Coordinates of C-alpha atoms in Angstrom, one line a residue:
M128 CA 4.2 -16.4 51.8
A129 CA 3.8 -16.3 55.4
A130 CA 7.0 -13.8 55.8
E131 CA 5.6 -11.7 52.9
I132 CA 2.3 -11.2 54.9
H133 CA 4.0 -10.5 58.1
A134 CA 6.1 -7.6 56.6
R135 CA 2.7 -5.7 56.6
P136 CA 2.0 -3.4 59.4
Q137 CA -0.1 -4.9 62.2
S138 CA -3.6 -3.6 62.0
S139 CA -5.3 -5.8 64.2
R140 CA -8.1 -6.7 61.7
P141 CA -8.4 -8.9 58.8
V142 CA -6.7 -7.4 55.6
L143 CA -8.7 -8.1 52.3
L144 CA -6.0 -9.2 49.8
S145 CA -8.2 -10.3 46.7
K146 CA -11.5 -10.2 45.6
V147 CA -12.3 -13.1 43.1
E148 CA -15.5 -12.4 41.0
G149 CA -16.9 -14.0 37.8
H150 CA -19.6 -16.6 39.2
Q151 CA -23.1 -16.3 37.8
D152 CA -24.7 -17.6 41.1
A153 CA -24.0 -18.0 44.7
V154 CA -20.6 -19.7 45.7
S155 CA -21.1 -22.7 47.9
A156 CA -17.5 -23.5 48.8
A157 CA -14.2 -22.1 48.2
L158 CA -10.9 -23.8 49.4
L159 CA -7.5 -22.2 49.3
I160 CA -5.0 -24.6 47.8
P161 CA -2.1 -25.5 50.2
K162 CA 1.4 -24.3 49.0
E163 CA 0.1 -22.7 45.9
D164 CA -1.4 -19.2 45.1
G165 CA -4.5 -20.6 44.2
L166 CA -8.1 -21.6 45.2
I167 CA -10.9 -24.0 44.1
T168 CA -14.6 -22.9 44.1
A169 CA -17.8 -24.6 43.5
S170 CA -20.8 -22.8 42.7
E171 CA -24.8 -22.8 42.4
D172 CA -23.9 -21.8 38.7
R173 CA -22.9 -25.5 38.1
T174 CA -19.1 -24.6 37.9
I175 CA -16.1 -26.2 39.7
R176 CA -13.3 -23.6 39.1
V177 CA -9.6 -23.7 39.9
W178 CA -8.2 -20.1 40.2
L179 CA -4.5 -19.3 39.9
K180 CA -2.7 -16.1 40.8
R181 CA -1.2 -14.5 37.5
D182 CA 1.8 -11.9 37.7
S183 CA -0.6 -9.4 37.4
G184 CA -1.7 -10.2 40.9
Q185 CA -5.1 -11.2 39.6
Y186 CA -6.8 -14.7 39.9
W187 CA -7.7 -16.5 36.6
P188 CA -9.4 -19.7 36.0
S189 CA -7.0 -22.5 35.1
I190 CA -9.7 -24.8 35.1
Y191 CA -13.5 -24.2 34.3
H192 CA -15.7 -27.4 34.4
T193 CA -19.5 -27.3 34.1
M194 CA -21.6 -29.8 35.9
S195 CA -24.8 -31.3 35.3
S196 CA -26.4 -29.8 38.6
P197 CA -25.8 -26.9 40.9
C198 CA -22.7 -27.6 43.1
S199 CA -23.6 -27.3 46.9
A200 CA -20.6 -28.9 48.7
M201 CA -16.9 -29.7 48.2
S202 CA -14.0 -31.6 49.7
Y203 CA -10.5 -31.4 48.5
H204 CA -7.7 -33.9 49.6
H205 CA -4.3 -32.0 48.7
D206 CA -1.6 -34.8 49.0
S207 CA -3.7 -36.9 46.5
R208 CA -5.2 -33.8 44.5
R209 CA -8.7 -35.6 44.9
I210 CA -11.7 -33.5 44.7
F211 CA -15.2 -34.3 45.5
V212 CA -18.0 -32.2 44.7
G213 CA -21.7 -32.6 45.9
Q214 CA -24.6 -31.5 43.9
D215 CA -28.0 -30.4 44.2
N216 CA -29.4 -33.6 42.6
G217 CA -27.8 -35.9 45.2
A218 CA -24.8 -37.1 43.4
I219 CA -21.3 -36.7 44.4
M220 CA -18.5 -36.4 41.7
E221 CA -14.9 -37.3 42.0
F222 CA -12.1 -35.7 39.9
H223 CA -8.5 -35.8 39.9
I224 CA -6.4 -32.5 39.2
S225 CA -3.1 -32.4 37.4
E226 CA 0.0 -31.5 39.3
D227 CA 0.0 -28.1 37.5
F228 CA -3.6 -27.6 38.2
N229 CA -4.4 -27.0 34.5
K230 CA -6.5 -30.0 34.1
M231 CA -9.2 -31.9 36.0
N232 CA -10.0 -35.6 35.1
F233 CA -13.3 -37.3 36.1
V234 CA -13.0 -40.4 38.4
K235 CA -16.7 -41.5 39.3
T236 CA -20.0 -40.7 40.3
Y237 CA -21.4 -41.7 44.0
P238 CA -25.2 -41.9 44.0
A239 CA -25.1 -40.5 47.6
H240 CA -28.4 -39.0 48.3
Q241 CA -32.1 -38.4 47.0
N242 CA -31.7 -34.6 47.5
R243 CA -29.2 -31.6 47.6
V244 CA -25.9 -32.6 49.3
S245 CA -25.2 -30.4 52.3
A246 CA -21.6 -31.5 53.2
V247 CA -18.9 -33.9 51.9
I248 CA -15.7 -35.3 53.7
F249 CA -13.4 -37.5 52.1
C250 CA -11.2 -39.9 54.4
L251 CA -8.3 -41.2 52.7
A252 CA -7.4 -43.8 55.6
A253 CA -10.6 -45.6 55.2
E254 CA -11.1 -44.6 51.3
W255 CA -14.7 -43.3 52.4
V256 CA -16.7 -40.4 51.1
I257 CA -19.1 -39.4 53.7
S258 CA -21.7 -37.1 53.2
T259 CA -25.1 -35.3 54.5
G260 CA -28.1 -34.3 52.5
H261 CA -31.5 -32.8 52.3
D262 CA -33.0 -36.4 52.2
K263 CA -32.3 -36.3 56.0
C264 CA -29.6 -38.8 55.8
V265 CA -25.8 -39.3 56.2
S266 CA -24.2 -41.7 53.9
W267 CA -20.9 -43.2 53.7
M268 CA -19.5 -44.8 50.4
C269 CA -16.4 -46.9 49.5
T270 CA -14.2 -44.7 47.2
R271 CA -12.7 -48.0 45.7
S272 CA -15.6 -49.6 44.7
G273 CA -18.2 -46.8 44.5
N274 CA -20.5 -48.7 46.7
M275 CA -22.9 -47.5 49.4
L276 CA -21.5 -48.9 52.8
G277 CA -24.3 -47.4 54.9
R278 CA -27.0 -44.8 55.3
H279 CA -28.6 -43.4 58.7
Y280 CA -31.6 -41.4 58.6
F281 CA -32.5 -38.4 60.8
T282 CA -35.8 -36.4 61.4
S283 CA -34.9 -33.3 59.9
W284 CA -32.6 -32.3 56.7
A285 CA -28.8 -33.2 57.7
S286 CA -27.0 -29.7 57.3
C287 CA -23.5 -30.2 58.4
L288 CA -20.9 -32.7 59.0
Q289 CA -17.5 -33.3 60.9
Y290 CA -15.6 -36.8 61.2
D291 CA -13.0 -38.1 63.5
I292 CA -10.6 -40.3 61.6
E293 CA -9.1 -42.1 64.4
T294 CA -12.3 -43.2 66.1
Q295 CA -14.6 -43.2 63.1
H296 CA -16.9 -40.9 64.9
A297 CA -19.2 -38.6 62.7
F298 CA -20.9 -35.6 64.0
V299 CA -24.0 -34.6 62.0
G300 CA -26.1 -31.3 62.6
D301 CA -29.5 -30.9 61.4
Y302 CA -32.3 -28.5 60.8
S303 CA -34.0 -29.1 64.2
G304 CA -31.1 -27.9 65.9
Q305 CA -29.7 -31.2 67.1
I306 CA -26.4 -32.7 66.7
T307 CA -26.0 -36.6 66.6
L308 CA -22.8 -38.6 67.4
L309 CA -22.4 -41.5 65.4
K310 CA -19.8 -44.4 65.3
L311 CA -19.6 -45.7 61.7
E312 CA -18.7 -49.1 60.9
Q313 CA -18.1 -50.8 57.5
N314 CA -21.8 -51.4 56.9
T315 CA -23.7 -50.4 59.9
C316 CA -23.6 -47.4 62.5
T317 CA -24.4 -47.0 66.0
V318 CA -26.0 -43.7 67.5
I319 CA -23.6 -42.6 70.4
T320 CA -25.5 -39.6 71.8
T321 CA -27.6 -36.5 70.7
L322 CA -26.6 -33.1 71.7
K323 CA -29.4 -30.7 72.2
G324 CA -28.8 -27.1 73.0
H325 CA -29.5 -24.8 69.9
E326 CA -32.9 -23.0 69.3
G327 CA -32.5 -22.9 65.7
S328 CA -30.9 -25.0 62.8
V329 CA -27.3 -26.2 63.2
A330 CA -25.5 -24.5 60.2
S331 CA -21.7 -25.4 60.9
L332 CA -19.6 -27.7 63.1
W333 CA -15.9 -27.8 63.8
W334 CA -14.1 -30.7 65.4
D335 CA -10.8 -30.2 67.1
P336 CA -9.2 -33.8 67.6
V337 CA -6.4 -32.9 69.7
Q338 CA -8.7 -31.3 72.7
R339 CA -11.5 -33.3 71.4
L340 CA -14.0 -30.2 71.5
L341 CA -16.9 -29.8 69.1
F342 CA -18.0 -26.2 68.0
S343 CA -21.3 -25.7 66.5
G344 CA -22.8 -22.4 65.0
A345 CA -26.5 -22.2 64.4
S346 CA -29.4 -20.0 62.9
D347 CA -30.1 -18.9 66.7
H348 CA -27.0 -16.7 66.2
S349 CA -25.0 -18.4 68.9
I350 CA -21.9 -20.9 69.0
I351 CA -21.8 -23.7 71.6
L352 CA -18.7 -25.5 72.7
W353 CA -19.2 -29.3 73.5
D354 CA -16.4 -31.1 75.4
I355 CA -16.9 -34.5 74.1
G356 CA -13.4 -35.8 75.4
G357 CA -14.5 -34.8 78.9
R358 CA -18.0 -36.2 78.3
K359 CA -19.3 -33.0 79.7
G360 CA -21.6 -32.0 77.0
R361 CA -22.2 -28.4 76.4
T362 CA -19.7 -26.3 78.4
L363 CA -19.9 -22.9 76.8
L364 CA -22.3 -20.7 74.9
L365 CA -21.0 -17.8 72.9
Q366 CA -23.1 -14.9 71.7
G367 CA -21.7 -12.1 69.5
H368 CA -23.2 -12.3 66.1
H369 CA -26.3 -10.5 64.8
D370 CA -27.2 -13.2 62.0
K371 CA -27.1 -16.9 61.9
V372 CA -23.7 -18.5 62.3
Q373 CA -22.6 -20.2 59.1
A374 CA -19.0 -21.0 59.3
I375 CA -16.5 -21.7 62.0
C376 CA -12.9 -22.7 62.3
Y377 CA -10.9 -23.5 65.6
I378 CA -7.3 -22.8 65.6
Q379 CA -5.8 -25.3 68.2
L380 CA -2.4 -23.6 67.9
T381 CA -3.3 -20.2 69.3
R382 CA -6.6 -21.3 71.0
Q383 CA -8.8 -18.9 68.7
L384 CA -12.1 -19.8 67.4
I385 CA -13.1 -17.8 64.1
S386 CA -16.5 -17.5 63.2
C387 CA -18.6 -16.1 60.3
S388 CA -22.4 -15.0 60.0
A389 CA -24.7 -14.3 57.1
D390 CA -24.5 -10.7 57.7
G391 CA -20.8 -10.5 57.0
G392 CA -19.8 -10.5 60.7
I393 CA -16.4 -11.9 61.3
A394 CA -15.7 -12.8 65.0
V395 CA -12.4 -13.9 66.4
W396 CA -12.9 -15.6 69.9
N397 CA -10.1 -15.7 72.9
M398 CA -10.4 -19.4 73.9
D399 CA -7.2 -19.6 75.9
I400 CA -8.8 -18.4 79.1
S401 CA -10.9 -20.1 81.7
R402 CA -14.4 -19.2 80.9
E403 CA -17.5 -19.6 82.9
E404 CA -20.5 -22.0 81.7
A405 CA -23.8 -20.2 81.5
P406 CA -26.2 -21.5 84.1
Q407 CA -29.2 -23.7 83.3
W408 CA -32.4 -21.6 83.6
L409 CA -34.4 -22.4 86.8
E410 CA -38.0 -22.8 86.8
S411 CA -40.4 -21.3 89.5
D412 CA -44.2 -20.2 90.0
S413 CA -43.0 -16.8 91.3
C414 CA -40.2 -14.5 91.0
Q415 CA -37.0 -15.9 93.0
K416 CA -36.2 -12.1 94.1
C417 CA -39.4 -10.5 95.3
E418 CA -41.9 -13.8 95.2
Q419 CA -44.4 -12.1 93.2
P420 CA -46.3 -14.6 91.4
F421 CA -45.9 -15.2 87.6
F422 CA -49.0 -15.1 85.4
W423 CA -49.7 -18.9 85.3
N424 CA -49.7 -19.1 89.2
I425 CA -53.5 -18.7 89.6
K426 CA -53.6 -19.9 93.4
Q427 CA -50.8 -17.4 94.4
M428 CA -52.6 -14.5 92.4
W429 CA -55.9 -15.4 94.1
D430 CA -54.6 -15.5 97.5
T431 CA -52.6 -12.4 97.4
K432 CA -55.0 -10.5 95.2
T433 CA -52.4 -9.4 92.7
L434 CA -51.8 -9.8 89.0
G435 CA -49.4 -12.2 87.6
L436 CA -46.2 -11.0 86.1
R437 CA -43.9 -12.4 83.2
Q438 CA -41.2 -14.5 83.9
H439 CA -37.6 -13.8 82.8
H440 CA -34.2 -15.3 83.5
C441 CA -31.0 -13.8 84.8
R442 CA -28.3 -14.8 82.2
K443 CA -25.6 -14.7 84.9
C444 CA -27.3 -17.0 87.8
G445 CA -30.2 -18.5 85.8
Q446 CA -32.7 -17.5 88.5
A447 CA -36.4 -17.0 87.2
V448 CA -37.1 -13.3 88.0
C449 CA -39.9 -10.9 87.0
G450 CA -39.3 -7.5 85.0
K451 CA -38.8 -5.4 88.1
C452 CA -36.1 -7.4 89.4
S453 CA -34.2 -7.4 86.3
T454 CA -34.0 -4.0 85.2
K455 CA -30.4 -3.8 84.0
R456 CA -28.7 -5.1 81.1
S457 CA -24.9 -6.0 80.9
S458 CA -22.5 -7.8 78.7
Y459 CA -20.5 -10.6 80.6
P460 CA -17.9 -12.1 78.1
I461 CA -16.3 -14.7 80.4
M462 CA -19.7 -16.5 80.0
G463 CA -19.8 -15.8 76.2
F464 CA -22.2 -12.8 76.4
E465 CA -20.4 -10.2 74.3
F466 CA -23.9 -8.3 74.1
Q467 CA -25.9 -6.8 76.8
V468 CA -28.1 -9.4 78.2
R469 CA -30.7 -9.4 80.8
V470 CA -29.4 -9.7 84.5
C471 CA -31.1 -9.5 87.8
D472 CA -30.2 -6.5 89.9
S473 CA -28.1 -8.2 92.3
C474 CA -25.9 -10.0 89.7
F475 CA -25.5 -6.6 88.0
E476 CA -24.2 -5.1 91.0
S477 CA -21.6 -8.0 91.3
I478 CA -20.2 -7.5 87.8
K479 CA -17.1 -5.2 87.8
D480 CA -16.2 -2.9 84.9
E481 CA -13.2 -5.2 84.3
D482 CA -15.9 -8.3 84.0
R483 CA -17.2 -6.3 80.8
T484 CA -14.0 -6.4 78.9
S485 CA -14.6 -8.0 75.3
L486 CA -12.9 -11.5 74.9
A487 CA -13.4 -11.6 71.3
T488 CA -12.7 -9.0 68.3
F489 CA -15.5 -8.2 65.8
H490 CA -15.0 -7.3 62.1
E491 CA -17.1 -6.7 59.1
G492 CA -16.5 -8.9 55.9
K493 CA -18.8 -6.6 54.0
H494 CA -20.5 -9.6 52.1
N495 CA -22.8 -12.4 52.9
I496 CA -20.6 -15.3 54.4
S497 CA -22.2 -18.8 53.9
H498 CA -18.8 -20.7 53.8
M499 CA -15.4 -20.0 55.1
S500 CA -12.2 -21.9 55.0
M501 CA -8.7 -21.3 56.5
D502 CA -5.2 -22.0 55.4
I503 CA -3.8 -22.0 58.9
S504 CA -0.2 -22.3 58.2
R505 CA -0.2 -19.0 56.1
G506 CA -2.8 -17.3 58.1
L507 CA -5.1 -17.0 55.2
M508 CA -8.9 -17.0 54.9
V509 CA -11.4 -17.3 52.2
T510 CA -14.9 -16.6 52.5
C511 CA -17.7 -16.9 49.9
G512 CA -21.7 -16.6 49.8
S513 CA -24.7 -15.4 48.0
D514 CA -23.4 -12.4 46.4
R515 CA -21.1 -14.5 44.3
I516 CA -17.9 -13.0 45.5
V517 CA -15.1 -14.8 47.0
K518 CA -12.5 -13.0 49.3
I519 CA -9.3 -13.9 50.4
W520 CA -8.2 -12.5 53.9
D521 CA -4.7 -12.1 55.7
M522 CA -5.9 -13.1 59.3
T523 CA -2.3 -12.8 60.8
P524 CA -2.8 -9.3 62.2
V525 CA -6.0 -10.7 64.2
V526 CA -4.9 -14.4 65.1
G527 CA -1.2 -13.4 66.0
C528 CA 2.2 -13.6 64.7
S529 CA 2.7 -17.0 66.5
L530 CA 1.1 -18.5 63.3
A531 CA 3.7 -17.6 60.8
T532 CA 6.6 -18.2 63.2
S533 CA 5.6 -21.6 64.2
F534 CA 5.2 -22.8 60.7
S535 CA 8.1 -21.0 59.2
S536 CA 10.4 -23.1 61.4
H537 CA 9.1 -26.4 59.7

């Protein structure tokens, strides 16, 4: 299929291949079936559907299963054809899909949470199903026995989850904006560290086990890259969305990050370059350029008989500056600022025109995107959201032909 897609002219933007419609409510998750012209969807309308592409080119449900509660999360393991569906009532249900994708058999129910399930991951190596929920916990259960192995509670709703199979570490994002790194054991867990950097709830996580990098997207419209392997914490802040970042996927092969936001924005970030880390904001009682006092600096205001000024920060150097010393705005993509941001006047002078060249491409998905999934081997992406529509995209014009050529040799 990759060769067929690559026969299309390169448009350097995502190509919409298909729109799948028919859901009665928001689509919580959609996954492309590897090596098949098909996809699986889970919806708030309480249905799990398997869609196969017919000779007409249209997708039609080969499986249409109604659940007892709205479907909120899904995990599918293709080699074993096992599917785990998290629900609004806190339960996770496991099914087995037949080889021809025309039948789905119920396996068991896992009483994982007391409230809505927000993320599900199945680990075949451990035979665990790991999940997060709005009952403020992460749970891990044995898929052989169906028994609960352990739970860990947070102070906020647990909203997203990633898991490293090799080291048994779980990354849990929550509504407070924190990400907790946990080491899961058979019946217990250890908190390794807490990552703090977002100013809004964490909506999506992506773990790259090869480079040991964690990417997080949040309602503050930003993405943070965390260097877990290098133990450096936050290393990069990416700002290029106008709404909350709800889905991310890192393509390790081409060093590109794809992110989707609630307003339908699709961004493709070039991560194969040396980027600069945004500086920590410095604190000062007066402007670090003109030395005028800020409005809380009563003593200096009194001594100099001047009115206090409002404090701002230069995004390039991090210095605390007043409005008069930071009148300019500039993008600075190498630091992740694809928008124009406040910079002090001296930093503005130091930024060359070539420094403003964008290091990402931005595209319009034209629908609310709350979930996204990639079939990297075929360069395909599926997006879904509250507008009940599922869209299948050819991403090869954007992520480059190296994807298809590298996989066609296997």
